[in-house]
Coordinates of C-alpha atoms in Angstrom, one line a residue:
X1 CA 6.0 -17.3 -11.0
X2 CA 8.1 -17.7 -7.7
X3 CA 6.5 -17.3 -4.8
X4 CA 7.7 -15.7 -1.7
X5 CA 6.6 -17.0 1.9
X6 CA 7.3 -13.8 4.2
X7 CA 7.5 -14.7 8.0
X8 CA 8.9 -13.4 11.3
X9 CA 7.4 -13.6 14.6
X10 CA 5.5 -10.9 16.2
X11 CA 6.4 -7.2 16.0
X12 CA 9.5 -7.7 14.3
X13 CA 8.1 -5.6 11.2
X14 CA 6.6 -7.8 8.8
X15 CA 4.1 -5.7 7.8
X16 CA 6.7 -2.8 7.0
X17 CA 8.4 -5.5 4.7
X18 CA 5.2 -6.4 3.1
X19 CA 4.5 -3.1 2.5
X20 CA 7.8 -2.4 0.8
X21 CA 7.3 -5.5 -1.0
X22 CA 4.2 -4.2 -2.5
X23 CA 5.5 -0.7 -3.5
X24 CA 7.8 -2.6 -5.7
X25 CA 5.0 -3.8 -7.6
X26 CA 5.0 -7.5 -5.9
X27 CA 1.3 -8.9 -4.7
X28 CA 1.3 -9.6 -1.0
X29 CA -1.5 -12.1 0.3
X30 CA -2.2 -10.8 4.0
X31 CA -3.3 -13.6 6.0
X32 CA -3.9 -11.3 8.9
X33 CA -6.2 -8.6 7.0
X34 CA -7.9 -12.3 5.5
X35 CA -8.6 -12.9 9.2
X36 CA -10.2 -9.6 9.8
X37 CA -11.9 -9.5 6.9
X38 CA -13.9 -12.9 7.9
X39 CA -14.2 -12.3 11.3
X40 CA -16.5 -9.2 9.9
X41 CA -18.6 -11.6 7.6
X42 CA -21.3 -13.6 8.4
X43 CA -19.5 -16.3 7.7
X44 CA -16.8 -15.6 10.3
X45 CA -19.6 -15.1 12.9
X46 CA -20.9 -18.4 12.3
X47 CA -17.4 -20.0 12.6
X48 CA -17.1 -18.5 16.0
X49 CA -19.8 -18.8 17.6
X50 CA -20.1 -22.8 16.9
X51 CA -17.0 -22.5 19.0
X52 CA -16.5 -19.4 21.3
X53 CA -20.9 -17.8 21.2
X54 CA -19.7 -15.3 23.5
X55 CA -17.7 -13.8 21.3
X56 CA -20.1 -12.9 18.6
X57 CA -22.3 -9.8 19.0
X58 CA -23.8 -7.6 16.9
X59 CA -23.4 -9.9 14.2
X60 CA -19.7 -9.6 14.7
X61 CA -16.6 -11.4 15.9
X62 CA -15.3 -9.7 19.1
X63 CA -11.7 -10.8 19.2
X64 CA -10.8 -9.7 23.1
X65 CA -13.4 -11.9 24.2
X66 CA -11.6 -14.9 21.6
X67 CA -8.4 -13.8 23.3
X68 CA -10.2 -14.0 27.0
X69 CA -11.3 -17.4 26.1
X70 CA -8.6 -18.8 24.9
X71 CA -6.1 -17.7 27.3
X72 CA -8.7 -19.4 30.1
X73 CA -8.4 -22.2 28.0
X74 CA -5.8 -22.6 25.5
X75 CA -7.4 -25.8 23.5
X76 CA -9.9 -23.6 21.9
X77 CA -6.9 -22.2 20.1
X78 CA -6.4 -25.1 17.7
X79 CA -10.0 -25.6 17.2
X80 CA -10.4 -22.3 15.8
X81 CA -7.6 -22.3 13.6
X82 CA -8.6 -25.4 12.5
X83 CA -11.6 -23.9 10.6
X84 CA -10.2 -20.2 10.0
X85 CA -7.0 -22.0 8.3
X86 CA -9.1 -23.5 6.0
X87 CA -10.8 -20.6 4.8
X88 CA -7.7 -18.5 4.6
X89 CA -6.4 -21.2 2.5
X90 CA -9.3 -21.3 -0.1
X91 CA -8.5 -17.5 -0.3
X92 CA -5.0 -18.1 -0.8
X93 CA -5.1 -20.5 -3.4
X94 CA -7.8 -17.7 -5.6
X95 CA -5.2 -15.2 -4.8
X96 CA -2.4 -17.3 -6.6
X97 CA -4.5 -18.1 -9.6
X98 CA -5.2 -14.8 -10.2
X99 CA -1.3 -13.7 -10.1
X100 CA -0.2 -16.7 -12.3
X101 CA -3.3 -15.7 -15.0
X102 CA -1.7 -12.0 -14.6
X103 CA 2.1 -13.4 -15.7
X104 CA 3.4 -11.9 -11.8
X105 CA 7.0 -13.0 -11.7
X106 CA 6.9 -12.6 -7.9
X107 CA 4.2 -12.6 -5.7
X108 CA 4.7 -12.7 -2.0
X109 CA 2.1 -14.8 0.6
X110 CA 2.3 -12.9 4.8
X111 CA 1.9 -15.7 6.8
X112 CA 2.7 -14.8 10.5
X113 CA 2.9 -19.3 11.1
X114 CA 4.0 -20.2 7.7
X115 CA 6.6 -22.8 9.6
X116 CA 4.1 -23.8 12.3
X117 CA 1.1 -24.7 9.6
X118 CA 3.4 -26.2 7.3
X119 CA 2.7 -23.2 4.1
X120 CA 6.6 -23.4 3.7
X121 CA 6.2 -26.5 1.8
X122 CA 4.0 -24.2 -0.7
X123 CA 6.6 -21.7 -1.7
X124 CA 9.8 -21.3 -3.6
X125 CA 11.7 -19.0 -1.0
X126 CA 11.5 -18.4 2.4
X127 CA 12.0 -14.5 3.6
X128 CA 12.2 -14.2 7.4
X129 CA 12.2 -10.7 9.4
X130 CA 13.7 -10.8 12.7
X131 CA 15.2 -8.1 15.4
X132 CA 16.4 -8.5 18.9
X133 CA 14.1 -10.0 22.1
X134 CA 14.7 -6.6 23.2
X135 CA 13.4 -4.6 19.9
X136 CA 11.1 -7.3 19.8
X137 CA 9.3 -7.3 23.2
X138 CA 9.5 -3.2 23.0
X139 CA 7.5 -2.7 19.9
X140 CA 4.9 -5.3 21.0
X141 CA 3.9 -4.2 24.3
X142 CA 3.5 -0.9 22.4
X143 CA 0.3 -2.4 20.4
X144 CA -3.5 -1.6 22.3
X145 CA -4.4 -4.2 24.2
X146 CA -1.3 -6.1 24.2
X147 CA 0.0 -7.5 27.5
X148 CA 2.6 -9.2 28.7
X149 CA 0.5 -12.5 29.3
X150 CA -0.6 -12.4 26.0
X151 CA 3.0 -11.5 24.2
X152 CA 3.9 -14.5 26.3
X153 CA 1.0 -17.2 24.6
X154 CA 2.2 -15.9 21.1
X155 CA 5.4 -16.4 21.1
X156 CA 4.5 -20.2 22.7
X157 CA 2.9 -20.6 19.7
X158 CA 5.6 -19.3 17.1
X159 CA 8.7 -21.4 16.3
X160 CA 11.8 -19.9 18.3
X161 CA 13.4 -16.9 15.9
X162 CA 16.9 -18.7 15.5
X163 CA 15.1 -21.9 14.2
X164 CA 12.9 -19.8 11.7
X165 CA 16.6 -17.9 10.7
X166 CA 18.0 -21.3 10.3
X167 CA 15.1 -22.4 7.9
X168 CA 15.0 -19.4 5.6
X169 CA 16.6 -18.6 2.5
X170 CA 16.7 -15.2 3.0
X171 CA 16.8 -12.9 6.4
X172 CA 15.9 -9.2 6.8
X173 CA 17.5 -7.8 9.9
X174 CA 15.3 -5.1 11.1
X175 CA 17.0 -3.3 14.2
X176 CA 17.5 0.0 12.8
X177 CA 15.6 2.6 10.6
X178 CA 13.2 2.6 8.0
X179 CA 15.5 3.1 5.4
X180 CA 18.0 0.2 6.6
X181 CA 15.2 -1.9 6.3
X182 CA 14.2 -0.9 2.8
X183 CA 17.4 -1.5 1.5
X184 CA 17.8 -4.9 2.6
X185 CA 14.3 -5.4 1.2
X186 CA 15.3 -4.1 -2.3
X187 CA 18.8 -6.4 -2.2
X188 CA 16.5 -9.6 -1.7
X189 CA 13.7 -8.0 -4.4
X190 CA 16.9 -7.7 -6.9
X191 CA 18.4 -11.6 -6.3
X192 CA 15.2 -13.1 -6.4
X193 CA 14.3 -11.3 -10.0
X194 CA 18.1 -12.4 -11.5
X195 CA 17.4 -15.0 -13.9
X196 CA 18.4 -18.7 -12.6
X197 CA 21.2 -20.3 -13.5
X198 CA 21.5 -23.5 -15.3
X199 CA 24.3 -26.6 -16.1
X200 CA 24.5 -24.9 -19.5
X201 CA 25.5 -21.6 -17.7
X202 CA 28.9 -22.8 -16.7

């Protein structure tokens, strides 16, 4: 089984290349929708309010009031990912077992940090999306809630996009249409399923 680590900073369209990625029959692990999905458990509740109590009510995670706090103060940040990664990771790792028990030849892992946390070291190839500041900056002001502040502390925290290009194996380009971007998609799909070549080969 080969596994894919898919990456790219914010709002260059990861989540259109997972999707893609999943209508060709490849598993995707979401590490965002893992994130959600806690911070509407119990569990996730708990997490947070050890940390950040405002930010729990209802018996849920509020996460404008996380993003409040932690642009007010930006060492909460780490904190909270300290415990969330953990979690996500344990969820990870069940994903994967279940994949390799299925006989999946390629299964695919969306992890918006993969570089900053180090998850690079846990797959085979590394797919990077990326577009231009411009593109880039234009889609993600688009999203509710997002502001220019808070754009700003993301892309702090994300490794610069020409380091994450320099570190990949493979890089989707996505400055143009939907279908552009599909067919680079499908290009990497078909070299990564080519059978690997050996010494005995030659």
């Amino acid at each position: 089984m080969k596994i894919i680590g898919l990456t790219g900073s914010i709002a260059t369209g990861k989540s259109e290349v997972a999707k893609i990625l999943r209508s060709a029959d490849i598993p995707v692990f979401d590490s965002d929708a893992e994130v959600h999905e806690l911070y509407a458990s119990k569990q996730g509740v708990e997490l947070v309010r050890s940390l950040i109590p405002e930010a729990t009510v209802n018996n849920r995670v509020d996460r404008k009031t996380i993003t409040k706090y932690v642009l007010k103060d930006p060492n909460l940040l780490p904190l909270l990912e300290q415990q969330v990664h953990a979690e996500i990771r344990k969820r990870r790792e069940a994903f994967l077992a279940k994949a390799k028990m299925q006989a999946r030849p390629l299964v695919a892992l969306d992890i918006p940090l993969l570089f900053e946390v180090g998850a690079d070291k846990d797959v085979d190839v590394v797919l990077v999306v990326s577009s231009t500041p411009e593109i880039q900056s234009a889609r993600a002001l688009q999203r509710p809630a997002m502001t220019a502040e808070k754009l700003k502390m993301i892309l702090d925290r994300q490794l610069p996009d020409l380091e994450k290009r320099t570190r990949a194996d493979f890089v989707i380009e996505n400055n143009g249409s939907l279908d552009e971007l599909q067919k680079a998609v499908l290009a990497v799909i078909a070299e990564l399923k080519k059978p690997r070549r050996t010494g005995l080969d030659s």
